[in-house]
Amino acid sequence: MIKKVYIKTFGCQMNEYDSQRILSIFEESGYDRTDDPEEADFAVINTCSVREKPKEKVKSEIGRLKRFKNSNPYFKIAIAGCVAQEDGEAILKENKSVDLVIGTDGIPKLYEAIFRVEKGERLAITEFYHDDFTVPIFNRNSSVSAFVTIMKGCDNFCSYCIVPYVRGREKSRHYKEILDEVKFLVDNGVREVTFLGQNVNSYGKTLDEKINFTQFLYMATQIVGLNRIRFVTSHPKDFNKDLVDLVASESKICEYLHLPLQAGSNDILKKMNRGYTFEEYEEKISYAKEKIKGLALSSDFIVGFPGETDEDFEQTLKAVNEIEYETIFAFKYSPRPGTKASSMPDNISDVEKANRLKKLLDAQQIITDKLLKRQIGEIQEILVEGKSKKDTNVYSGRNRKNRIVNFTSEKSLQNGEIVKVKITQAKKNSLFGNLEVS
Ligand code: 5AD
Ligand code: SF4
């Protein structure tokens, strides 16, 4: 009988990418994928520790999964990702039902680990590997859009952030290896890639060859059959004009930038160790808005950082109103063990953090509504990603600004097609339209 593996992924897109790598190693070890944990023989929880209550989430997942051990004595549980990296062996000690703990750098060790766990061992693999960061080509569920990790780790040490501790030092992947992966994906039907890194603007710094992110992106635009390129995350301090100029001139690179500001107050930005002032950020944004036609912006924000006063928070609101992002992701500050900010008094009450978060999201919703309404009447380029289950004449895809667009079409369309859609309605967070028949 074929063994089955189930995976549950928390957190960022890099974790999604790692989950696909993990699944492909299980496949090579004789497992089929399943979305139903009940029929699985191995369950993997790929964890995230960036924000609130990660450990509680992992505990409740373990609680949910361990009952399957009663009906299947061979059922194994693995904890992967950032919580695994952070807590290592302790997870095995505290949770008798966990068989394997595998940290963020441990994926290449998984072949051996699966074999040993199947034989009854319990183990934790949490070393960091400092040699080159390479990822061999792997199989994944083909879709029209794919994430491709181009670097790992982070050296920025923003004072609130656990990533440098759980993902280790920054290391870039060799550009030839990445481009080969993209070509492989394109040969398998992928039309859009999103390049991933904690700070893509410093891509190449750890490589022997002299190459920077802009040069790398240009090479990616030359791949035949690839229609769209996106990237996250740009760090404002390293984001430069060369990159803006390339986005402006290369039609394959989507006019969408995620540039996390985090806070509008210079005092808070300093305490966060972000390496830029609001004015410096604003100058870069103005240049990008001026150069890139139809640019959509998005950002991350943290509210209630230690010492954030009402005035500081007002600066964040002001920044959001001034810059007019199409989307923001905002979070209540949550102290992460071992980070510099965790030794600053977390002096904003949870109620106050929640108030500020609501105010910020309400202000943003007004802007999102306005920016989406403005797109009514436009003819947009949509990458078809699927069909509505409810209405067979309704398709779903994304525009170049990464916004979901649902649209009607009398004509039958294939996933991966790029079509023109006339936008007729703006919903809360998506757009609606009709296929433009030429
Ligand atoms: N508390 C709240 N939000 C955080 N983020 C990172 N660390 C924390 C923390 N300790 C947010 C930042 C980052 C996003 C991925 O998560 O806004 O950009
Ligand atoms: Fe964390 Fe800052 Fe690195 Fe982003 S740049 S991963 S926020 S330390």
CSV table of C-alpha atoms and ligand atoms in Angstrom, one decimal:
chain,number,residue,atom,x,y,z
A,1,MET,CA,0.0,0.0,0.0
A,2,ILE,CA,1.3,3.5,-0.8
A,3,LYS,CA,2.1,5.6,2.2
A,4,LYS,CA,0.6,9.1,2.4
A,5,VAL,CA,1.9,12.5,3.6
A,6,TYR,CA,-0.2,15.4,4.8
A,7,ILE,CA,1.2,18.9,5.4
A,8,LYS,CA,-0.2,22.0,7.1
A,9,THR,CA,1.6,25.2,6.4
A,10,PHE,CA,1.6,28.4,8.6
A,11,GLY,CA,3.2,31.7,7.8
A,12,CYS,CA,4.9,33.3,4.9
A,13,GLN,CA,5.4,32.4,1.2
A,14,MET,CA,8.8,31.1,2.0
A,15,ASN,CA,7.2,28.4,4.2
A,16,GLU,CA,4.8,27.6,1.3
A,17,TYR,CA,7.9,27.1,-0.9
A,18,ASP,CA,9.6,25.0,1.8
A,19,SER,CA,6.4,22.9,2.1
A,20,GLN,CA,6.5,22.1,-1.6
A,21,ARG,CA,10.2,21.0,-1.2
A,22,ILE,CA,9.3,18.9,1.8
A,23,LEU,CA,6.4,17.2,-0.1
A,24,SER,CA,8.7,16.4,-3.0
A,25,ILE,CA,11.2,14.7,-0.7
A,26,PHE,CA,8.4,12.6,0.7
A,27,GLU,CA,7.3,11.7,-2.8
A,28,GLU,CA,10.8,10.5,-3.6
A,29,SER,CA,10.6,8.5,-0.4
A,30,GLY,CA,7.5,6.7,-1.6
A,31,TYR,CA,4.7,8.8,-0.3
A,32,ASP,CA,1.6,10.3,-2.1
A,33,ARG,CA,0.3,13.7,-1.0
A,34,THR,CA,-3.1,13.9,0.7
A,35,ASP,CA,-5.2,16.8,2.0
A,36,ASP,CA,-6.8,14.6,4.6
A,37,PRO,CA,-4.8,14.0,7.7
A,38,GLU,CA,-7.0,11.0,8.6
A,39,GLU,CA,-5.7,9.0,5.7
A,40,ALA,CA,-2.0,10.0,6.2
A,41,ASP,CA,0.9,8.0,7.6
A,42,PHE,CA,3.1,11.1,8.1
A,43,ALA,CA,1.8,14.5,9.0
A,44,VAL,CA,4.1,17.6,8.9
A,45,ILE,CA,3.3,20.9,10.5
A,46,ASN,CA,5.4,23.7,8.9
A,47,THR,CA,5.4,26.4,11.5
A,48,CYS,CA,5.9,30.1,11.8
A,49,SER,CA,7.1,32.1,14.8
A,50,VAL,CA,7.0,35.6,13.5
A,51,ARG,CA,4.0,36.8,15.4
A,52,GLU,CA,1.5,35.9,18.1
A,53,LYS,CA,1.1,32.6,19.9
A,54,PRO,CA,3.0,30.3,17.5
A,55,LYS,CA,3.7,27.7,20.2
A,56,GLU,CA,0.0,27.5,21.2
A,57,LYS,CA,-0.9,27.0,17.5
A,58,VAL,CA,1.6,24.1,17.2
A,59,LYS,CA,0.3,22.5,20.4
A,60,SER,CA,-3.3,22.6,19.2
A,61,GLU,CA,-2.2,21.1,15.9
A,62,ILE,CA,-0.4,18.3,17.6
A,63,GLY,CA,-3.4,17.7,19.8
A,64,ARG,CA,-5.6,17.4,16.7
A,65,LEU,CA,-3.3,15.1,14.9
A,66,LYS,CA,-2.1,12.7,17.6
A,67,ARG,CA,-5.5,11.0,17.8
A,68,PHE,CA,-4.7,9.4,14.4
A,69,LYS,CA,-2.0,7.4,16.1
A,70,ASN,CA,-4.8,5.4,17.8
A,71,SER,CA,-6.1,4.1,14.5
A,72,ASN,CA,-2.8,3.9,12.7
A,73,PRO,CA,0.2,2.9,14.9
A,74,TYR,CA,2.6,3.9,12.1
A,75,PHE,CA,1.3,7.5,12.0
A,76,LYS,CA,4.2,9.9,12.4
A,77,ILE,CA,4.2,13.6,13.3
A,78,ALA,CA,6.9,16.1,12.2
A,79,ILE,CA,7.3,19.7,13.2
A,80,ALA,CA,9.2,21.8,10.6
A,81,GLY,CA,9.9,25.5,10.1
A,82,CYS,CA,10.6,28.4,12.5
A,83,VAL,CA,9.2,27.0,15.7
A,84,ALA,CA,11.1,23.8,15.1
A,85,GLN,CA,14.3,25.8,14.7
A,86,GLU,CA,13.6,27.8,17.8
A,87,ASP,CA,12.7,25.1,20.2
A,88,GLY,CA,14.4,22.0,18.7
A,89,GLU,CA,14.8,19.1,21.1
A,90,ALA,CA,12.4,20.7,23.7
A,91,ILE,CA,9.5,19.9,21.3
A,92,LEU,CA,10.4,16.2,21.5
A,93,LYS,CA,10.6,16.3,25.3
A,94,GLU,CA,7.3,18.2,25.8
A,95,ASN,CA,5.3,16.3,23.2
A,96,LYS,CA,5.6,12.5,23.3
A,97,SER,CA,3.6,12.2,20.1
A,98,VAL,CA,6.1,14.1,18.0
A,99,ASP,CA,8.5,12.0,16.1
A,100,LEU,CA,10.6,14.5,14.1
A,101,VAL,CA,11.7,18.1,14.6
A,102,ILE,CA,13.3,19.6,11.5
A,103,GLY,CA,14.6,23.2,11.4
A,104,THR,CA,14.6,25.7,8.6
A,105,ASP,CA,18.0,24.5,7.2
A,106,GLY,CA,17.2,20.8,7.7
A,107,ILE,CA,15.2,20.1,4.5
A,108,PRO,CA,18.1,18.4,2.7
A,109,LYS,CA,18.5,16.0,5.7
A,110,LEU,CA,14.9,14.9,5.4
A,111,TYR,CA,15.6,11.9,3.2
A,112,GLU,CA,17.6,10.3,5.9
A,113,ALA,CA,15.3,11.6,8.7
A,114,ILE,CA,12.1,10.0,7.1
A,115,PHE,CA,13.9,6.6,6.9
A,116,ARG,CA,15.1,6.8,10.5
A,117,VAL,CA,11.7,7.9,11.9
A,118,GLU,CA,9.9,5.1,10.0
A,119,LYS,CA,12.3,2.7,11.8
A,120,GLY,CA,11.0,4.1,15.1
A,121,GLU,CA,13.6,6.8,16.0
A,122,ARG,CA,12.6,10.2,17.3
A,123,LEU,CA,15.0,13.0,16.3
A,124,ALA,CA,15.6,16.7,16.1
A,125,ILE,CA,17.7,18.3,13.3
A,126,THR,CA,18.3,22.0,13.9
A,127,GLU,CA,21.8,22.8,12.8
A,128,PHE,CA,22.4,25.7,10.4
A,129,TYR,CA,24.4,25.0,7.3
A,130,HIS,CA,26.7,27.8,6.3
A,131,ASP,CA,27.9,26.4,2.9
A,132,ASP,CA,26.3,27.5,-0.3
A,133,PHE,CA,22.5,27.7,-0.4
A,134,THR,CA,21.4,25.4,-3.2
A,135,VAL,CA,18.0,23.8,-3.9
A,136,PRO,CA,17.9,21.1,-6.5
A,137,ILE,CA,15.0,21.1,-8.9
A,138,PHE,CA,11.9,19.5,-7.3
A,139,ASN,CA,8.5,18.5,-8.4
A,140,ARG,CA,5.5,20.4,-7.1
A,141,ASN,CA,1.8,20.7,-7.7
A,142,SER,CA,1.8,22.5,-11.0
A,143,SER,CA,-0.2,25.7,-11.1
A,144,VAL,CA,0.2,28.8,-13.2
A,145,SER,CA,1.9,30.9,-10.5
A,146,ALA,CA,4.8,29.7,-8.4
A,147,PHE,CA,7.1,31.0,-5.6
A,148,VAL,CA,10.8,30.7,-6.1
A,149,THR,CA,13.1,31.3,-3.1
A,150,ILE,CA,16.3,33.2,-4.2
A,151,MET,CA,17.9,33.7,-0.8
A,152,LYS,CA,17.5,32.6,2.8
A,153,GLY,CA,18.1,34.2,6.2
A,154,CYS,CA,18.4,37.8,7.1
A,155,ASP,CA,21.2,40.0,8.5
A,156,ASN,CA,19.1,43.1,9.3
A,157,PHE,CA,18.1,42.4,12.9
A,158,CYS,CA,15.1,44.7,13.1
A,159,SER,CA,14.7,44.9,16.8
A,160,TYR,CA,11.2,43.1,16.9
A,161,CYS,CA,12.0,40.3,14.5
A,162,ILE,CA,12.8,36.7,15.1
A,163,VAL,CA,13.7,35.8,11.5
A,164,PRO,CA,17.5,36.3,11.8
A,165,TYR,CA,17.5,33.9,14.7
A,166,VAL,CA,15.3,31.2,13.2
A,167,ARG,CA,16.4,31.5,9.5
A,168,GLY,CA,20.1,32.3,10.1
A,169,ARG,CA,22.5,34.4,8.2
A,170,GLU,CA,21.6,35.8,4.8
A,171,LYS,CA,22.7,33.7,1.9
A,172,SER,CA,21.8,34.0,-1.9
A,173,ARG,CA,21.2,31.1,-4.2
A,174,HIS,CA,23.3,31.0,-7.3
A,175,TYR,CA,21.5,32.8,-10.2
A,176,LYS,CA,22.0,30.0,-12.7
A,177,GLU,CA,20.3,27.5,-10.3
A,178,ILE,CA,17.4,29.9,-9.8
A,179,LEU,CA,17.0,30.6,-13.6
A,180,ASP,CA,17.0,26.8,-14.2
A,181,GLU,CA,14.3,26.3,-11.7
A,182,VAL,CA,12.2,29.0,-13.4
A,183,LYS,CA,12.7,27.5,-16.8
A,184,PHE,CA,11.7,24.1,-15.4
A,185,LEU,CA,8.5,25.7,-14.0
A,186,VAL,CA,7.7,27.4,-17.2
A,187,ASP,CA,8.1,24.1,-19.1
A,188,ASN,CA,5.5,22.7,-16.7
A,189,GLY,CA,2.9,25.4,-17.3
A,190,VAL,CA,3.9,28.2,-14.9
A,191,ARG,CA,3.4,31.7,-16.3
A,192,GLU,CA,4.1,33.9,-13.3
A,193,VAL,CA,6.9,33.6,-10.6
A,194,THR,CA,7.3,35.5,-7.4
A,195,PHE,CA,10.9,35.7,-6.2
A,196,LEU,CA,11.2,35.3,-2.4
A,197,GLY,CA,13.7,36.6,0.1
A,198,GLN,CA,13.6,38.5,3.4
A,199,ASN,CA,15.4,41.4,1.7
A,200,VAL,CA,15.6,40.7,-2.0
A,201,ASN,CA,17.4,44.0,-2.6
A,202,SER,CA,20.6,42.6,-1.1
A,203,TYR,CA,20.5,39.6,-3.4
A,204,GLY,CA,23.9,38.5,-4.6
A,205,LYS,CA,26.0,40.0,-1.8
A,206,THR,CA,27.1,36.5,-0.6
A,207,LEU,CA,27.9,35.2,-4.1
A,208,ASP,CA,31.4,35.0,-5.6
A,209,GLU,CA,30.2,36.4,-8.9
A,210,LYS,CA,29.4,40.1,-9.0
A,211,ILE,CA,25.6,40.2,-9.5
A,212,ASN,CA,22.9,42.4,-7.9
A,213,PHE,CA,19.2,42.0,-7.7
A,214,THR,CA,18.4,44.3,-10.7
A,215,GLN,CA,20.9,42.4,-12.9
A,216,PHE,CA,19.4,39.1,-11.8
A,217,LEU,CA,15.8,40.3,-12.5
A,218,TYR,CA,16.8,41.4,-15.9
A,219,MET,CA,18.1,37.9,-16.7
A,220,ALA,CA,14.8,36.4,-15.5
A,221,THR,CA,12.9,38.7,-17.9
A,222,GLN,CA,14.7,37.0,-20.8
A,223,ILE,CA,13.1,33.6,-20.1
A,224,VAL,CA,10.9,32.7,-23.0
A,225,GLY,CA,7.4,31.6,-21.9
A,226,LEU,CA,7.5,33.4,-18.6
A,227,ASN,CA,4.9,36.2,-18.6
A,228,ARG,CA,5.0,37.8,-15.2
A,229,ILE,CA,7.6,38.4,-12.5
A,230,ARG,CA,7.0,39.6,-9.0
A,231,PHE,CA,9.2,39.8,-5.9
A,232,VAL,CA,8.9,40.1,-2.1
A,233,THR,CA,10.2,41.5,0.2
A,234,SER,CA,12.0,44.7,-0.7
A,235,HIS,CA,13.7,46.4,2.2
A,236,PRO,CA,13.2,50.2,1.9
A,237,LYS,CA,16.8,50.9,3.0
A,238,ASP,CA,18.3,48.9,0.1
A,239,PHE,CA,15.6,49.7,-2.4
A,240,ASN,CA,17.1,51.7,-5.2
A,241,LYS,CA,16.4,53.7,-8.4
A,242,ASP,CA,18.0,51.1,-10.7
A,243,LEU,CA,15.4,48.6,-9.6
A,244,VAL,CA,12.6,51.1,-10.2
A,245,ASP,CA,13.9,51.9,-13.6
A,246,LEU,CA,14.0,48.2,-14.5
A,247,VAL,CA,10.4,47.7,-13.3
A,248,ALA,CA,9.3,50.7,-15.3
A,249,SER,CA,11.0,49.4,-18.5
A,250,GLU,CA,10.4,45.7,-18.4
A,251,SER,CA,6.8,44.7,-19.2
A,252,LYS,CA,7.2,41.3,-17.7
A,253,ILE,CA,7.8,42.8,-14.2
A,254,CYS,CA,4.5,43.6,-12.6
A,255,GLU,CA,3.9,47.2,-11.4
A,256,TYR,CA,3.4,46.1,-7.8
A,257,LEU,CA,5.8,46.7,-5.0
A,258,HIS,CA,5.7,45.5,-1.4
A,259,LEU,CA,7.8,47.9,0.6
A,260,PRO,CA,7.2,47.5,4.4
A,261,LEU,CA,7.3,50.8,6.2
A,262,GLN,CA,6.4,49.3,9.6
A,263,ALA,CA,5.8,52.7,11.3
A,264,GLY,CA,5.4,56.3,10.3
A,265,SER,CA,7.3,57.8,13.3
A,266,ASN,CA,11.1,58.3,13.0
A,267,ASP,CA,11.5,57.6,16.7
A,268,ILE,CA,9.8,54.2,16.4
A,269,LEU,CA,11.7,53.4,13.1
A,270,LYS,CA,14.9,54.1,15.0
A,271,LYS,CA,13.9,51.8,17.9
A,272,MET,CA,12.9,49.2,15.3
A,273,ASN,CA,16.4,49.5,13.8
A,274,ARG,CA,14.9,49.8,10.3
A,275,GLY,CA,17.8,51.9,8.9
A,276,TYR,CA,15.7,54.6,7.2
A,277,THR,CA,13.6,57.7,8.1
A,278,PHE,CA,10.1,58.3,6.9
A,279,GLU,CA,11.4,61.1,4.7
A,280,GLU,CA,14.0,58.8,3.0
A,281,TYR,CA,11.2,56.2,2.5
A,282,GLU,CA,8.9,58.8,1.0
A,283,GLU,CA,11.5,60.0,-1.4
A,284,LYS,CA,12.0,56.5,-2.8
A,285,ILE,CA,8.3,55.9,-3.0
A,286,SER,CA,7.8,59.2,-4.9
A,287,TYR,CA,10.4,58.2,-7.4
A,288,ALA,CA,8.7,54.8,-7.9
A,289,LYS,CA,5.3,56.4,-8.3
A,290,GLU,CA,6.6,58.9,-10.8
A,291,LYS,CA,8.4,56.3,-13.0
A,292,ILE,CA,6.2,53.2,-12.8
A,293,LYS,CA,2.8,53.8,-14.6
A,294,GLY,CA,-0.1,52.3,-12.7
A,295,LEU,CA,2.0,51.3,-9.7
A,296,ALA,CA,0.3,49.5,-6.8
A,297,LEU,CA,2.0,49.6,-3.4
A,298,SER,CA,1.6,47.5,-0.3
A,299,SER,CA,3.2,47.6,3.1
A,300,ASP,CA,3.5,45.9,6.5
A,301,PHE,CA,2.8,47.8,9.7
A,302,ILE,CA,3.3,47.0,13.4
A,303,VAL,CA,1.2,48.9,15.9
A,304,GLY,CA,1.8,49.2,19.7
A,305,PHE,CA,5.6,48.8,19.4
A,306,PRO,CA,7.2,49.5,22.9
A,307,GLY,CA,7.0,53.2,23.6
A,308,GLU,CA,4.7,54.0,20.7
A,309,THR,CA,2.8,57.2,21.8
A,310,ASP,CA,-0.5,58.4,20.4
A,311,GLU,CA,1.5,60.9,18.4
A,312,ASP,CA,3.8,58.2,16.9
A,313,PHE,CA,0.7,56.2,15.9
A,314,GLU,CA,-0.8,59.3,14.3
A,315,GLN,CA,2.3,59.5,12.1
A,316,THR,CA,1.6,56.0,10.9
A,317,LEU,CA,-2.0,57.0,10.0
A,318,LYS,CA,-0.7,60.0,8.3
A,319,ALA,CA,1.8,58.0,6.3
A,320,VAL,CA,-0.9,55.5,5.2
A,321,ASN,CA,-3.2,58.4,4.1
A,322,GLU,CA,-0.5,60.1,2.3
A,323,ILE,CA,1.1,57.2,0.4
A,324,GLU,CA,-2.2,55.5,-0.5
A,325,TYR,CA,-1.2,51.8,-0.6
A,326,GLU,CA,-3.6,49.5,-2.4
A,327,THR,CA,-3.2,46.9,0.5
A,328,ILE,CA,-1.6,46.9,3.9
A,329,PHE,CA,-0.8,44.1,6.3
A,330,ALA,CA,-1.0,45.3,9.9
A,331,PHE,CA,-0.1,43.5,13.1
A,332,LYS,CA,-0.2,44.1,16.8
A,333,TYR,CA,3.3,44.1,18.2
A,334,SER,CA,4.1,40.8,19.9
A,335,PRO,CA,7.5,40.4,21.8
A,336,ARG,CA,9.6,37.6,20.3
A,337,PRO,CA,12.1,35.8,22.7
A,338,GLY,CA,15.7,36.8,22.2
A,339,THR,CA,15.0,39.9,20.1
A,340,LYS,CA,16.3,43.3,21.2
A,341,ALA,CA,12.7,44.7,21.5
A,342,SER,CA,11.7,42.0,23.8
A,343,SER,CA,13.8,43.6,26.5
A,344,MET,CA,12.0,47.0,26.0
A,345,PRO,CA,8.9,47.2,28.2
A,346,ASP,CA,5.8,46.1,26.2
A,347,ASN,CA,3.9,49.0,27.6
A,348,ILE,CA,0.9,49.3,25.3
A,349,SER,CA,-2.1,47.4,26.5
A,350,ASP,CA,-3.6,44.8,24.3
A,351,VAL,CA,-6.8,46.8,24.2
A,352,GLU,CA,-4.9,49.8,22.9
A,353,LYS,CA,-3.0,47.8,20.4
A,354,ALA,CA,-6.4,46.4,19.1
A,355,ASN,CA,-7.8,50.0,18.9
A,356,ARG,CA,-4.8,51.2,16.9
A,357,LEU,CA,-5.0,48.2,14.6
A,358,LYS,CA,-8.7,48.8,14.0
A,359,LYS,CA,-8.1,52.5,13.3
A,360,LEU,CA,-5.3,51.7,10.9
A,361,LEU,CA,-7.3,49.0,9.0
A,362,ASP,CA,-10.4,51.3,8.8
A,363,ALA,CA,-8.3,54.1,7.4
A,364,GLN,CA,-6.8,51.7,4.8
A,365,GLN,CA,-10.2,50.3,3.8
A,366,ILE,CA,-11.3,53.7,2.7
A,367,ILE,CA,-8.2,54.0,0.5
A,368,THR,CA,-8.5,50.5,-0.9
A,369,ASP,CA,-12.2,51.2,-1.8
A,370,LYS,CA,-11.2,54.4,-3.5
A,371,LEU,CA,-8.3,52.8,-5.4
A,372,LEU,CA,-10.4,49.8,-6.5
A,373,LYS,CA,-13.3,52.0,-7.6
A,374,ARG,CA,-11.0,54.0,-9.7
A,375,GLN,CA,-10.2,50.9,-11.7
A,376,ILE,CA,-13.8,50.5,-12.9
A,377,GLY,CA,-13.9,50.9,-16.7
A,378,GLU,CA,-10.3,49.9,-17.1
A,379,ILE,CA,-9.3,47.0,-19.4
A,380,GLN,CA,-6.9,44.9,-17.4
A,381,GLU,CA,-4.6,42.0,-18.2
A,382,ILE,CA,-5.6,38.9,-16.2
A,383,LEU,CA,-3.8,35.7,-15.7
A,384,VAL,CA,-6.5,33.0,-15.6
A,385,GLU,CA,-6.1,30.8,-12.4
A,386,GLY,CA,-9.4,28.9,-12.2
A,387,LYS,CA,-13.1,28.7,-12.6
A,388,SER,CA,-15.8,29.5,-10.1
A,389,LYS,CA,-17.3,26.4,-8.5
A,390,LYS,CA,-20.7,28.1,-8.2
A,391,ASP,CA,-21.0,29.6,-11.7
A,392,THR,CA,-19.3,27.9,-14.7
A,393,ASN,CA,-19.2,31.1,-16.7
A,394,VAL,CA,-17.2,32.9,-14.0
A,395,TYR,CA,-13.4,32.7,-14.0
A,396,SER,CA,-10.9,33.9,-11.5
A,397,GLY,CA,-7.5,35.3,-12.0
A,398,ARG,CA,-5.2,38.1,-10.9
A,399,ASN,CA,-4.4,41.5,-12.5
A,400,ARG,CA,-0.8,42.8,-12.7
A,401,LYS,CA,-1.3,44.5,-9.3
A,402,ASN,CA,-1.8,41.1,-7.7
A,403,ARG,CA,-5.6,41.8,-7.1
A,404,ILE,CA,-8.1,38.9,-7.5
A,405,VAL,CA,-10.4,39.6,-10.4
A,406,ASN,CA,-13.5,37.4,-11.0
A,407,PHE,CA,-15.0,37.8,-14.5
A,408,THR,CA,-17.6,36.3,-16.8
A,409,SER,CA,-16.7,34.7,-20.0
A,410,GLU,CA,-18.9,33.0,-22.6
A,411,LYS,CA,-15.7,31.6,-24.1
A,412,SER,CA,-14.1,28.6,-22.5
A,413,LEU,CA,-10.7,29.6,-21.0
A,414,GLN,CA,-7.7,27.6,-19.9
A,415,ASN,CA,-5.7,28.2,-16.7
A,416,GLY,CA,-2.6,30.1,-17.6
A,417,GLU,CA,-4.1,32.1,-20.4
A,418,ILE,CA,-3.6,35.8,-20.3
A,419,VAL,CA,-6.8,37.7,-21.3
A,420,LYS,CA,-8.3,41.2,-21.3
A,421,VAL,CA,-11.1,41.9,-18.9
A,422,LYS,CA,-13.2,45.1,-18.5
A,423,ILE,CA,-13.6,45.9,-14.9
A,424,THR,CA,-17.2,46.6,-14.0
A,425,GLN,CA,-17.4,46.4,-10.2
A,426,ALA,CA,-15.2,46.9,-7.1
A,427,LYS,CA,-15.9,44.6,-4.2
A,428,LYS,CA,-14.3,44.9,-0.7
A,429,ASN,CA,-11.0,43.3,-1.6
A,430,SER,CA,-11.5,42.1,-5.2
A,431,LEU,CA,-12.6,43.3,-8.6
A,432,PHE,CA,-15.3,42.0,-11.0
A,433,GLY,CA,-15.5,42.3,-14.7
A,434,ASN,CA,-16.3,40.8,-18.1
A,435,LEU,CA,-14.0,39.2,-20.7
A,436,GLU,CA,-13.3,41.7,-23.4
A,437,VAL,CA,-13.9,40.0,-26.7
A,438,SER,CA,-11.7,41.4,-29.4
B,1,5AD,N1,5.3,41.6,16.2
B,1,5AD,C1,4.3,42.0,15.3
B,1,5AD,N2,4.6,41.9,14.0
B,1,5AD,C2,5.8,41.5,13.5
B,1,5AD,N3,6.3,41.3,12.3
B,1,5AD,C3,7.5,40.8,12.4
B,1,5AD,N4,7.8,40.6,13.7
B,1,5AD,C4,6.8,41.0,14.4
B,1,5AD,C5,6.5,41.1,15.8
B,1,5AD,N5,7.4,40.7,16.7
B,1,5AD,C6,5.5,41.7,11.1
B,1,5AD,C7,6.3,42.8,10.3
B,1,5AD,C8,6.9,42.0,9.1
B,1,5AD,C9,5.8,41.0,8.9
B,1,5AD,C10,6.2,39.8,8.1
B,1,5AD,O1,5.4,40.6,10.2
B,1,5AD,O2,5.4,43.8,9.9
B,1,5AD,O3,7.1,42.8,8.0
B,2,SF4,FE1,12.8,40.6,10.0
B,2,SF4,FE2,13.8,43.0,9.4
B,2,SF4,FE3,14.9,40.8,8.4
B,2,SF4,FE4,12.4,41.6,7.6
B,2,SF4,S1,14.4,42.7,7.3
B,2,SF4,S2,13.1,39.5,8.1
B,2,SF4,S3,11.6,42.4,9.5
B,2,SF4,S4,14.9,41.4,10.5
